[in-house]
CSV table of C-alpha atoms and ligand atoms in Angstrom, one decimal:
chain,number,residue,atom,x,y,z
A,1297,MET,CA,-92.0,-152.6,-76.8
A,1298,THR,CA,-92.8,-155.4,-74.4
A,1299,SER,CA,-94.9,-158.1,-76.0
A,1300,ARG,CA,-98.3,-159.2,-74.5
A,1301,SER,CA,-98.5,-162.8,-73.4
A,1302,VAL,CA,-101.6,-164.5,-74.8
A,1303,SER,CA,-103.4,-167.9,-74.4
A,1304,VAL,CA,-106.0,-169.1,-76.7
A,1305,LEU,CA,-108.5,-171.7,-75.4
A,1306,GLY,CA,-110.2,-173.2,-78.4
A,1307,ALA,CA,-107.3,-172.4,-80.7
A,1308,THR,CA,-108.4,-174.8,-83.4
A,1309,GLY,CA,-111.7,-173.3,-83.9
A,1310,SER,CA,-113.1,-170.5,-86.0
A,1311,ILE,CA,-112.6,-167.8,-83.4
A,1312,GLY,CA,-109.1,-169.3,-82.5
A,1313,ALA,CA,-108.1,-169.1,-86.2
A,1314,SER,CA,-109.2,-165.4,-86.4
A,1315,THR,CA,-107.3,-164.6,-83.2
A,1316,LEU,CA,-104.2,-166.3,-84.3
A,1317,ASP,CA,-104.4,-164.7,-87.7
A,1318,LEU,CA,-104.2,-161.3,-86.0
A,1319,ILE,CA,-101.4,-162.4,-83.7
A,1320,GLY,CA,-99.5,-163.8,-86.7
A,1321,ARG,CA,-99.6,-160.5,-88.4
A,1322,ASP,CA,-97.9,-158.7,-85.5
A,1323,PRO,CA,-95.6,-161.4,-84.0
A,1324,ASP,CA,-93.4,-158.9,-82.1
A,1325,ARG,CA,-96.4,-157.6,-80.2
A,1326,PHE,CA,-97.6,-161.0,-78.8
A,1327,ARG,CA,-96.1,-164.0,-77.2
A,1328,VAL,CA,-98.2,-167.2,-77.3
A,1329,VAL,CA,-98.2,-169.1,-73.9
A,1330,ALA,CA,-100.9,-171.8,-74.2
A,1331,LEU,CA,-103.1,-173.1,-77.0
A,1332,SER,CA,-105.9,-175.7,-76.6
A,1333,ALA,CA,-108.0,-178.0,-78.6
A,1334,ASN,CA,-110.6,-180.8,-77.9
A,1335,ARG,CA,-109.5,-183.5,-80.3
A,1336,ASP,CA,-107.9,-181.9,-83.3
A,1337,VAL,CA,-104.3,-182.8,-82.3
A,1338,ALA,CA,-102.9,-182.3,-85.8
A,1339,LYS,CA,-104.1,-178.7,-86.1
A,1340,LEU,CA,-103.1,-178.0,-82.4
A,1341,ALA,CA,-99.5,-179.2,-83.1
A,1342,GLU,CA,-99.3,-177.3,-86.3
A,1343,LEU,CA,-100.4,-174.1,-84.5
A,1344,SER,CA,-98.1,-174.6,-81.6
A,1345,ARG,CA,-95.2,-175.0,-83.9
A,1346,ALA,CA,-96.1,-172.0,-86.0
A,1347,PHE,CA,-96.6,-169.7,-83.0
A,1348,ARG,CA,-93.9,-171.2,-80.8
A,1349,ALA,CA,-96.4,-171.9,-78.0
A,1350,GLU,CA,-95.0,-172.7,-74.6
A,1351,ALA,CA,-97.8,-175.2,-73.9
A,1352,ALA,CA,-100.4,-177.1,-75.9
A,1353,VAL,CA,-103.4,-178.8,-74.2
A,1354,VAL,CA,-105.7,-181.4,-75.7
A,1355,ALA,CA,-109.0,-181.7,-73.7
A,1356,ASP,CA,-109.4,-185.4,-74.7
A,1357,GLU,CA,-106.7,-187.0,-72.7
A,1358,ALA,CA,-106.6,-190.1,-74.8
A,1359,LEU,CA,-104.9,-188.1,-77.5
A,1360,LEU,CA,-102.1,-186.8,-75.4
A,1361,PRO,CA,-99.6,-189.4,-76.6
A,1362,GLU,CA,-100.3,-188.4,-80.2
A,1363,LEU,CA,-99.9,-184.7,-79.3
A,1364,LYS,CA,-96.6,-185.4,-77.5
A,1365,ASP,CA,-95.3,-187.3,-80.7
A,1366,ARG,CA,-96.3,-184.5,-82.9
A,1367,LEU,CA,-94.6,-181.9,-80.7
A,1368,ALA,CA,-91.4,-183.9,-80.1
A,1369,GLY,CA,-88.3,-181.7,-80.3
A,1370,THR,CA,-90.3,-178.4,-80.4
A,1371,GLY,CA,-89.9,-177.2,-76.8
A,1372,THR,CA,-93.8,-177.0,-76.5
A,1373,ARG,CA,-95.0,-178.7,-73.3
A,1374,ALA,CA,-97.9,-181.0,-74.1
A,1375,SER,CA,-100.6,-181.9,-71.6
A,1376,GLY,CA,-104.1,-183.4,-71.7
A,1377,GLY,CA,-107.4,-183.8,-70.0
A,1378,PRO,CA,-109.9,-181.3,-68.4
A,1379,LEU,CA,-107.7,-180.5,-65.4
A,1380,ALA,CA,-104.7,-179.7,-67.6
A,1381,LEU,CA,-107.0,-177.3,-69.5
A,1382,VAL,CA,-108.0,-175.5,-66.3
A,1383,GLU,CA,-104.3,-175.4,-65.2
A,1384,ALA,CA,-103.4,-173.8,-68.6
A,1385,ALA,CA,-106.2,-171.3,-68.3
A,1386,ALA,CA,-105.0,-170.4,-64.7
A,1387,THR,CA,-101.4,-169.7,-65.9
A,1388,PRO,CA,-100.9,-165.9,-65.7
A,1389,VAL,CA,-101.0,-164.2,-69.0
A,1390,ASP,CA,-101.8,-160.7,-70.2
A,1391,TYR,CA,-104.7,-161.9,-72.3
A,1392,THR,CA,-106.9,-165.0,-72.6
A,1393,MET,CA,-109.2,-165.7,-75.5
A,1394,ALA,CA,-111.9,-168.0,-74.2
A,1395,ALA,CA,-113.2,-169.5,-77.4
A,1396,ILE,CA,-114.1,-173.1,-76.5
A,1397,VAL,CA,-117.6,-173.9,-77.8
A,1398,GLY,CA,-120.3,-174.9,-75.3
A,1399,CYS,CA,-120.5,-175.3,-71.5
A,1400,ALA,CA,-117.4,-177.5,-71.9
A,1401,GLY,CA,-115.6,-174.1,-71.7
A,1402,LEU,CA,-117.1,-173.0,-68.4
A,1403,GLN,CA,-114.4,-174.2,-66.0
A,1404,SER,CA,-111.4,-173.0,-68.1
A,1405,THR,CA,-113.1,-169.6,-68.7
A,1406,LEU,CA,-113.8,-169.4,-65.0
A,1407,ALA,CA,-110.2,-170.2,-64.1
A,1408,ALA,CA,-109.0,-167.5,-66.4
A,1409,VAL,CA,-111.4,-165.0,-64.8
A,1410,ALA,CA,-110.5,-166.1,-61.3
A,1411,ARG,CA,-106.8,-165.4,-62.1
A,1412,GLY,CA,-107.8,-161.7,-62.6
A,1413,GLY,CA,-106.3,-160.9,-66.0
A,1414,THR,CA,-107.9,-159.7,-69.3
A,1415,VAL,CA,-110.3,-162.3,-70.7
A,1416,ALA,CA,-111.8,-162.0,-74.1
A,1417,LEU,CA,-115.2,-163.9,-73.9
A,1418,ALA,CA,-116.3,-165.7,-77.0
A,1419,ASN,CA,-117.6,-168.7,-75.1
A,1420,LYS,CA,-121.2,-167.4,-74.6
A,1421,GLU,CA,-122.5,-170.8,-73.4
A,1422,ALA,CA,-120.4,-170.4,-70.2
A,1423,LEU,CA,-122.0,-167.1,-69.4
A,1424,VAL,CA,-125.5,-168.3,-70.3
A,1425,SER,CA,-125.1,-171.3,-68.0
A,1426,ALA,CA,-123.4,-169.6,-65.1
A,1427,GLY,CA,-124.1,-165.9,-65.6
A,1428,PRO,CA,-124.4,-164.6,-62.0
A,1429,LEU,CA,-121.6,-166.9,-60.7
A,1430,LEU,CA,-119.2,-165.9,-63.5
A,1431,MET,CA,-120.0,-162.2,-63.1
A,1432,ASP,CA,-119.4,-162.5,-59.4
A,1433,ALA,CA,-116.0,-164.1,-60.1
A,1434,VAL,CA,-115.2,-161.2,-62.3
A,1435,ALA,CA,-116.0,-158.8,-59.6
A,1436,ARG,CA,-114.1,-160.7,-57.0
A,1437,SER,CA,-110.9,-161.1,-59.0
A,1438,GLY,CA,-111.0,-157.7,-60.7
A,1439,ALA,CA,-110.6,-159.4,-64.1
A,1440,THR,CA,-111.3,-157.3,-67.2
A,1441,LEU,CA,-114.0,-159.1,-69.2
A,1442,LEU,CA,-114.1,-158.0,-72.9
A,1443,PRO,CA,-116.9,-159.3,-75.1
A,1444,VAL,CA,-116.0,-160.9,-78.4
A,1445,ASP,CA,-119.4,-161.6,-79.8
A,1446,SER,CA,-119.8,-158.8,-82.4
A,1447,GLU,CA,-123.1,-157.6,-80.9
A,1448,HIS,CA,-121.7,-157.4,-77.4
A,1449,ASN,CA,-118.5,-155.9,-78.5
A,1450,ALA,CA,-120.6,-153.2,-80.3
A,1451,ILE,CA,-122.6,-152.5,-77.2
A,1452,PHE,CA,-119.4,-152.3,-75.1
A,1453,GLN,CA,-118.0,-149.7,-77.5
A,1454,CYS,CA,-121.3,-147.7,-77.5
A,1455,LEU,CA,-122.0,-147.9,-73.8
A,1456,GLU,CA,-120.9,-144.6,-72.1
A,1457,THR,CA,-119.9,-145.7,-68.6
A,1458,ARG,CA,-120.8,-142.3,-67.2
A,1459,ASN,CA,-124.3,-142.5,-68.7
A,1460,ARG,CA,-125.3,-146.0,-67.9
A,1461,ASP,CA,-128.2,-144.7,-65.9
A,1462,GLN,CA,-129.4,-142.8,-69.0
A,1463,VAL,CA,-129.6,-145.9,-71.2
A,1464,ARG,CA,-133.2,-146.5,-72.4
A,1465,ARG,CA,-132.5,-149.9,-74.1
A,1466,LEU,CA,-130.0,-152.1,-75.8
A,1467,VAL,CA,-130.7,-153.2,-79.4
A,1468,LEU,CA,-129.1,-156.5,-80.6
A,1469,THR,CA,-129.1,-156.9,-84.3
A,1470,ALA,CA,-129.6,-160.2,-85.9
A,1471,SER,CA,-128.9,-161.2,-89.5
A,1472,GLY,CA,-131.9,-163.5,-89.4
A,1473,GLY,CA,-129.7,-166.4,-90.6
A,1474,PRO,CA,-130.2,-168.6,-93.7
A,1475,PHE,CA,-133.9,-169.2,-93.0
A,1476,ARG,CA,-134.9,-165.6,-92.4
A,1477,ALA,CA,-137.4,-165.8,-95.3
A,1478,ALA,CA,-138.1,-169.5,-95.2
A,1479,SER,CA,-141.6,-171.0,-94.5
A,1480,THR,CA,-142.1,-173.3,-91.6
A,1481,ALA,CA,-142.4,-176.2,-94.1
A,1482,GLU,CA,-139.0,-175.4,-95.6
A,1483,MET,CA,-137.5,-175.2,-92.2
A,1484,ARG,CA,-139.0,-178.5,-91.2
A,1485,ALA,CA,-137.1,-180.1,-94.1
A,1486,ALA,CA,-133.9,-178.1,-93.6
A,1487,THR,CA,-130.6,-180.2,-93.8
A,1488,PRO,CA,-127.5,-179.5,-91.7
A,1489,ALA,CA,-125.7,-178.3,-94.8
A,1490,ALA,CA,-128.3,-175.6,-95.4
A,1491,ALA,CA,-128.4,-174.6,-91.8
A,1492,VAL,CA,-124.7,-174.1,-91.4
A,1493,ALA,CA,-124.5,-172.0,-94.6
A,1494,HIS,CA,-124.8,-168.6,-93.0
A,1495,PRO,CA,-125.4,-165.7,-95.4
A,1496,ASN,CA,-122.8,-163.2,-93.8
A,1497,TRP,CA,-120.5,-164.9,-91.3
A,1498,SER,CA,-118.2,-167.8,-91.4
A,1499,MET,CA,-118.4,-169.7,-88.0
A,1500,GLY,CA,-118.1,-173.1,-86.3
A,1501,ALA,CA,-121.0,-175.5,-86.9
A,1502,LYS,CA,-122.8,-175.2,-83.6
A,1503,ILE,CA,-123.1,-171.4,-83.6
A,1504,SER,CA,-124.1,-171.5,-87.3
A,1505,VAL,CA,-127.1,-173.8,-86.4
A,1506,ASP,CA,-127.8,-171.5,-83.5
A,1507,SER,CA,-127.9,-168.6,-85.9
A,1508,ALA,CA,-130.3,-170.5,-88.1
A,1509,THR,CA,-132.8,-171.2,-85.3
A,1510,LEU,CA,-132.2,-167.8,-83.8
A,1511,MET,CA,-131.2,-169.6,-80.6
A,1512,ASN,CA,-127.9,-167.7,-81.0
A,1513,LYS,CA,-129.8,-164.4,-80.7
A,1514,GLY,CA,-131.6,-165.6,-77.6
A,1515,LEU,CA,-128.4,-166.8,-76.0
A,1516,GLU,CA,-127.0,-163.4,-76.8
A,1517,LEU,CA,-129.9,-161.8,-75.1
A,1518,ILE,CA,-129.0,-163.6,-72.0
A,1519,GLU,CA,-125.4,-162.9,-72.4
A,1520,ALA,CA,-126.1,-159.2,-72.8
A,1521,SER,CA,-128.3,-159.1,-69.7
A,1522,TYR,CA,-125.6,-160.6,-67.6
A,1523,LEU,CA,-122.6,-158.7,-69.2
A,1524,PHE,CA,-124.1,-155.2,-69.0
A,1525,GLY,CA,-126.7,-155.6,-66.2
A,1526,PHE,CA,-129.9,-154.8,-68.1
A,1527,PRO,CA,-133.2,-156.7,-67.6
A,1528,GLU,CA,-134.8,-158.7,-70.3
A,1529,ASP,CA,-137.4,-156.1,-71.1
A,1530,ARG,CA,-134.8,-153.5,-71.9
A,1531,ILE,CA,-133.0,-155.5,-74.6
A,1532,ASP,CA,-134.6,-155.6,-78.0
A,1533,ILE,CA,-133.8,-157.7,-81.0
A,1534,LEU,CA,-133.9,-156.3,-84.5
A,1535,VAL,CA,-133.4,-158.3,-87.7
A,1536,HIS,CA,-130.9,-156.5,-90.0
A,1537,PRO,CA,-129.9,-158.8,-92.9
A,1538,GLN,CA,-126.8,-157.0,-94.0
A,1539,SER,CA,-125.0,-157.5,-90.6
A,1540,VAL,CA,-123.4,-154.0,-90.9
A,1541,ILE,CA,-124.7,-152.5,-87.7
A,1542,HIS,CA,-123.5,-154.9,-85.1
A,1543,SER,CA,-125.8,-153.5,-82.3
A,1544,MET,CA,-127.0,-150.3,-80.7
A,1545,VAL,CA,-127.5,-148.4,-77.4
A,1546,GLU,CA,-130.4,-146.0,-77.1
A,1547,TYR,CA,-130.1,-143.2,-74.6
A,1548,ALA,CA,-132.9,-141.2,-72.7
A,1549,ASP,CA,-132.4,-138.1,-74.9
A,1550,GLY,CA,-133.2,-140.1,-78.1
A,1551,SER,CA,-129.6,-140.6,-79.2
A,1552,THR,CA,-128.9,-144.1,-80.5
A,1553,LEU,CA,-125.2,-145.1,-80.9
A,1554,ALA,CA,-124.3,-147.9,-83.2
A,1555,GLN,CA,-121.2,-149.6,-84.1
A,1556,LEU,CA,-120.8,-150.6,-87.7
A,1557,GLY,CA,-118.3,-152.7,-89.6
A,1558,SER,CA,-117.9,-155.4,-92.2
A,1559,PRO,CA,-119.0,-158.8,-90.9
A,1560,ASP,CA,-115.6,-160.2,-90.0
A,1561,MET,CA,-114.8,-161.4,-86.5
A,1562,ARG,CA,-111.3,-160.1,-86.7
A,1563,THR,CA,-112.7,-156.6,-86.0
A,1564,PRO,CA,-114.2,-157.3,-82.5
A,1565,ILE,CA,-111.3,-159.6,-81.8
A,1566,ALA,CA,-108.8,-156.9,-82.6
A,1567,HIS,CA,-110.7,-154.6,-80.4
A,1568,THR,CA,-110.2,-156.9,-77.5
A,1569,LEU,CA,-106.5,-157.8,-78.3
A,1570,ALA,CA,-105.5,-154.1,-78.4
A,1571,TRP,CA,-108.0,-152.7,-75.8
A,1572,PRO,CA,-108.0,-150.0,-74.5
A,1573,ARG,CA,-106.2,-148.9,-77.7
A,1574,ARG,CA,-106.8,-149.9,-81.3
A,1575,MET,CA,-104.8,-152.0,-83.7
A,1576,ALA,CA,-104.9,-152.7,-87.4
A,1577,SER,CA,-107.2,-155.6,-88.7
A,1578,PRO,CA,-107.2,-157.0,-92.2
A,1579,SER,CA,-111.1,-156.8,-92.2
A,1580,ALA,CA,-112.4,-155.2,-95.4
A,1581,PRO,CA,-113.1,-151.5,-94.8
A,1582,LEU,CA,-116.9,-150.8,-94.6
A,1583,ASP,CA,-117.9,-149.5,-98.0
A,1584,LEU,CA,-121.4,-148.1,-97.4
A,1585,ALA,CA,-121.8,-146.9,-100.9
A,1586,ARG,CA,-121.4,-150.5,-102.1
A,1587,VAL,CA,-123.6,-152.0,-99.4
A,1588,GLY,CA,-126.2,-149.4,-100.7
A,1589,ARG,CA,-129.0,-149.9,-98.2
A,1590,LEU,CA,-129.6,-151.2,-94.7
A,1591,ASP,CA,-132.8,-153.1,-94.0
A,1592,PHE,CA,-134.5,-153.8,-90.7
A,1593,GLU,CA,-137.5,-156.0,-89.6
A,1594,ALA,CA,-139.0,-157.3,-86.3
A,1595,PRO,CA,-138.0,-160.9,-85.5
A,1596,ASP,CA,-140.7,-163.5,-86.0
A,1597,ASP,CA,-141.2,-165.4,-82.7
A,1598,GLU,CA,-143.7,-167.7,-84.3
A,1599,ARG,CA,-141.3,-169.2,-86.8
A,1600,PHE,CA,-138.4,-168.8,-84.5
A,1601,PRO,CA,-139.7,-170.0,-81.1
A,1602,ALA,CA,-136.1,-170.1,-79.6
A,1603,LEU,CA,-136.3,-166.4,-79.0
A,1604,ARG,CA,-139.2,-166.7,-76.7
A,1605,LEU,CA,-137.7,-169.7,-74.9
A,1606,CYS,CA,-134.5,-167.6,-74.2
A,1607,ARG,CA,-136.5,-164.6,-73.0
A,1608,ASP,CA,-138.6,-166.8,-70.6
A,1609,ALA,CA,-135.4,-168.5,-69.4
A,1610,LEU,CA,-133.7,-165.2,-68.6
A,1611,ARG,CA,-136.8,-164.0,-66.8
A,1612,ALA,CA,-137.1,-167.2,-64.8
A,1613,GLY,CA,-133.4,-167.1,-63.9
A,1614,GLY,CA,-132.0,-169.7,-61.6
A,1615,ALA,CA,-131.3,-173.0,-63.3
A,1616,ALA,CA,-133.3,-172.2,-66.4
A,1617,PRO,CA,-130.6,-170.7,-68.7
A,1618,ALA,CA,-128.3,-173.6,-67.9
A,1619,VAL,CA,-131.0,-176.1,-68.7
A,1620,LEU,CA,-131.9,-174.3,-72.0
A,1621,ASN,CA,-128.2,-174.2,-73.0
A,1622,ALA,CA,-127.5,-177.8,-72.3
A,1623,ALA,CA,-130.7,-179.0,-74.0
A,1624,ASN,CA,-129.8,-176.9,-77.0
A,1625,GLU,CA,-126.3,-178.3,-77.2
A,1626,VAL,CA,-127.6,-181.8,-77.3
A,1627,ALA,CA,-130.4,-180.9,-79.8
A,1628,VAL,CA,-128.0,-179.2,-82.2
A,1629,ALA,CA,-125.5,-182.0,-82.0
A,1630,ALA,CA,-128.3,-184.4,-82.8
A,1631,PHE,CA,-129.5,-182.2,-85.7
A,1632,LEU,CA,-126.0,-182.1,-87.1
A,1633,ARG,CA,-125.7,-185.9,-86.9
A,1634,GLY,CA,-129.1,-186.4,-88.7
A,1635,ARG,CA,-130.8,-187.6,-85.5
A,1636,ALA,CA,-133.2,-184.8,-85.2
A,1637,GLY,CA,-135.0,-182.4,-87.5
A,1638,PHE,CA,-134.3,-178.6,-87.6
A,1639,LEU,CA,-137.6,-177.6,-86.0
A,1640,GLU,CA,-137.2,-180.3,-83.3
A,1641,ILE,CA,-134.3,-178.4,-81.8
A,1642,ALA,CA,-136.5,-175.7,-80.2
A,1643,GLU,CA,-139.1,-178.3,-79.4
A,1644,ILE,CA,-136.7,-180.4,-77.5
A,1645,VAL,CA,-135.3,-177.4,-75.6
A,1646,GLY,CA,-138.9,-176.2,-74.7
A,1647,GLN,CA,-139.9,-179.8,-73.5
A,1648,VAL,CA,-136.7,-180.2,-71.4
A,1649,ILE,CA,-137.2,-176.8,-69.7
A,1650,GLU,CA,-140.9,-177.6,-69.1
A,1651,HIS,CA,-140.2,-180.9,-67.4
A,1652,MET,CA,-137.3,-180.0,-65.3
A,1653,THR,CA,-137.7,-178.4,-61.8
A,1654,LEU,CA,-134.3,-177.6,-60.3
A,1655,SER,CA,-133.2,-175.3,-57.6
A,1656,ASP,CA,-131.1,-172.3,-58.3
A,1657,PRO,CA,-127.4,-173.2,-58.6
A,1658,ALA,CA,-125.2,-171.6,-55.9
A,1659,THR,CA,-121.9,-173.0,-57.1
A,1660,ILE,CA,-120.3,-173.9,-60.4
A,1661,ALA,CA,-120.4,-177.6,-59.4
A,1662,GLU,CA,-124.2,-177.2,-59.1
A,1663,VAL,CA,-124.4,-175.6,-62.6
A,1664,LEU,CA,-122.4,-178.6,-63.9
A,1665,THR,CA,-124.9,-181.0,-62.3
A,1666,ILE,CA,-127.8,-179.1,-63.8
A,1667,ASP,CA,-126.0,-179.1,-67.2
A,1668,ALA,CA,-125.6,-182.9,-67.0
A,1669,GLU,CA,-129.2,-183.6,-65.8
A,1670,ALA,CA,-130.6,-181.4,-68.7
A,1671,ARG,CA,-128.3,-183.3,-71.2
A,1672,ARG,CA,-129.6,-186.6,-70.0
A,1673,ALA,CA,-133.3,-185.3,-70.3
A,1674,ALA,CA,-132.6,-184.1,-73.8
A,1675,GLU,CA,-131.1,-187.4,-74.8
A,1676,ARG,CA,-134.1,-189.3,-73.4
A,1677,LEU,CA,-136.4,-187.1,-75.4
A,1678,LEU,CA,-134.4,-187.8,-78.6
A,1679,THR,CA,-134.5,-191.6,-78.0
A,1680,ASP,CA,-138.3,-191.5,-77.3
A,1681,ARG,CA,-138.8,-189.5,-80.5
A,1682,ALA,CA,-136.8,-192.0,-82.5
A,1683,ALA,CA,-138.8,-194.9,-81.1
B,846,LIG,P1,-115.6,-174.0,-83.3
B,846,LIG,O1,-116.4,-175.2,-83.3
B,846,LIG,O2,-115.0,-173.6,-84.6
B,846,LIG,O3,-114.3,-174.2,-82.4
B,846,LIG,C1,-114.5,-174.7,-81.1
B,846,LIG,C2,-113.2,-174.8,-80.3
B,846,LIG,O4,-113.5,-175.4,-79.0
B,846,LIG,C3,-112.2,-175.8,-81.0
B,846,LIG,O5,-110.9,-175.4,-80.7
B,846,LIG,C4,-112.6,-177.1,-80.4
B,846,LIG,O6,-111.5,-178.1,-80.4
B,846,LIG,C5,-112.8,-176.7,-79.0
B,846,LIG,N1,-113.6,-177.6,-78.2
B,846,LIG,C6,-114.8,-178.2,-78.7
B,846,LIG,N2,-115.3,-179.0,-77.7
B,846,LIG,C7,-114.5,-178.9,-76.6
B,846,LIG,C8,-114.4,-179.5,-75.4
B,846,LIG,N3,-115.3,-180.5,-75.0
B,846,LIG,N4,-113.4,-179.3,-74.5
B,846,LIG,C9,-112.4,-178.5,-74.8
B,846,LIG,N5,-112.4,-177.8,-76.1
B,846,LIG,C10,-113.4,-178.0,-76.9
B,846,LIG,O7,-116.4,-172.8,-82.6
B,846,LIG,P2,-116.3,-171.2,-82.8
B,846,LIG,O8,-114.9,-170.8,-82.9
B,846,LIG,O9,-117.3,-170.9,-84.0
B,846,LIG,O10,-117.0,-170.8,-81.5
B,846,LIG,C11,-116.3,-170.7,-80.3
B,846,LIG,C12,-117.2,-169.9,-79.3
B,846,LIG,O11,-117.2,-168.6,-79.8
B,846,LIG,C13,-118.6,-170.3,-79.2
B,846,LIG,O12,-119.0,-170.2,-77.9
B,846,LIG,C14,-119.4,-169.4,-80.1
B,846,LIG,O13,-120.7,-169.2,-79.7
B,846,LIG,C15,-118.6,-168.1,-79.9
B,846,LIG,N6,-118.7,-167.2,-81.1
B,846,LIG,C16,-118.3,-167.6,-82.2
B,846,LIG,C17,-118.3,-166.7,-83.3
B,846,LIG,C18,-117.8,-167.1,-84.7
B,846,LIG,O14,-117.8,-166.3,-85.6
B,846,LIG,N7,-117.3,-168.3,-84.9
B,846,LIG,C19,-118.9,-165.4,-83.2
B,846,LIG,C20,-119.3,-165.1,-81.8
B,846,LIG,C21,-119.2,-165.9,-80.8
B,846,LIG,P3,-111.4,-179.1,-81.7
B,846,LIG,O15,-111.1,-178.3,-82.9
B,846,LIG,O16,-110.4,-180.1,-81.3
B,846,LIG,O17,-112.8,-179.7,-81.8
């Protein structure tokens, strides 16, 4: 059996760990080409050694000397800086996992897509910021884009290609996050530790906060619209606290197809790693008798205004999703550092969107300019609020 060559962008993160866990369980099947990190050179070097990676890239170039030291004598090539990251992403491999968090992953995700291979997309912020341009690049290069987000992976599995014109709506499920039943007063006082304590999933800090504000579900709404080509009003959100049904597709005849599984990212990642076949994953088998019941409720747009912000940004199109994403990244980072309150995240995003008028981006460079401007606007608001 010939092995599949694999690169993992964002190897030191939560999705990176799950991907490498699967690869490590079947080492004859995969060959690791490139691994990347932002600053965690210790972990990057350790993973590079363990998986005998051909190349290791640290995005923060100042840390390249340390990475070189740590990899001395291993045969792994070390490189650093944003350009090196894009070069690594552009190196031909059978499969790229795009798992950098934030718009910082846009250029490397795009480089992997432009090369035309199979790209497993976890880096939702790249798609939210540059959806139409990224999807154009997929169409031009003939890349296979496989969704990693459990909801989109579920929809991908339930979407019958021959019956796309018979789809009535997509239904994205949401756990509701740690504050599903919290009052507005409780959310106002929420600490970073409480916000990242997700009831069902173990994830990186940024997406955990997004899950608590439900911004994550809003970003996923935008992601689903771009990935599958459905307008905002044909994508519904349904709160389902057990996170067993990962999403659904409803057809014109009334049939609703759902994908179910234990809440473990190794299931959707395994789906992309083996696609179009299947492979074994160590995720716990779904024991519905033990789960006992599945609950559902409508999302509360009043307590979770991020949902409406995302719907509005998707409908507005143009620069709005990139502005929303950038402002959210800044506001979430500020919340995690104790510079902003939990409810201020959506407030800041809403204010940045309201006060920025930008023309539609026609190129990735323009998306990055919009991203930078929105970040500056969010920073200014944070400073004003602190004064
Ligand atoms: P983590 O924070 O755990 O990991 C992020 C990774 O990106 C790390 O390898 C980090 O490196 C790297 N990184 C961070 N900033 C930069 C930068 N500026 N330049 C280059 N690399 C950078 O995130 P997750 O694994 O949780 O999430 C990754 C992506 O997957 C996100 O877009 C998220 O929304 C999506 N996703 C995650 C899920 C999950 O279960 N975790 C589920 C569905 C989607 P370093 O370690 O050095 O900081």
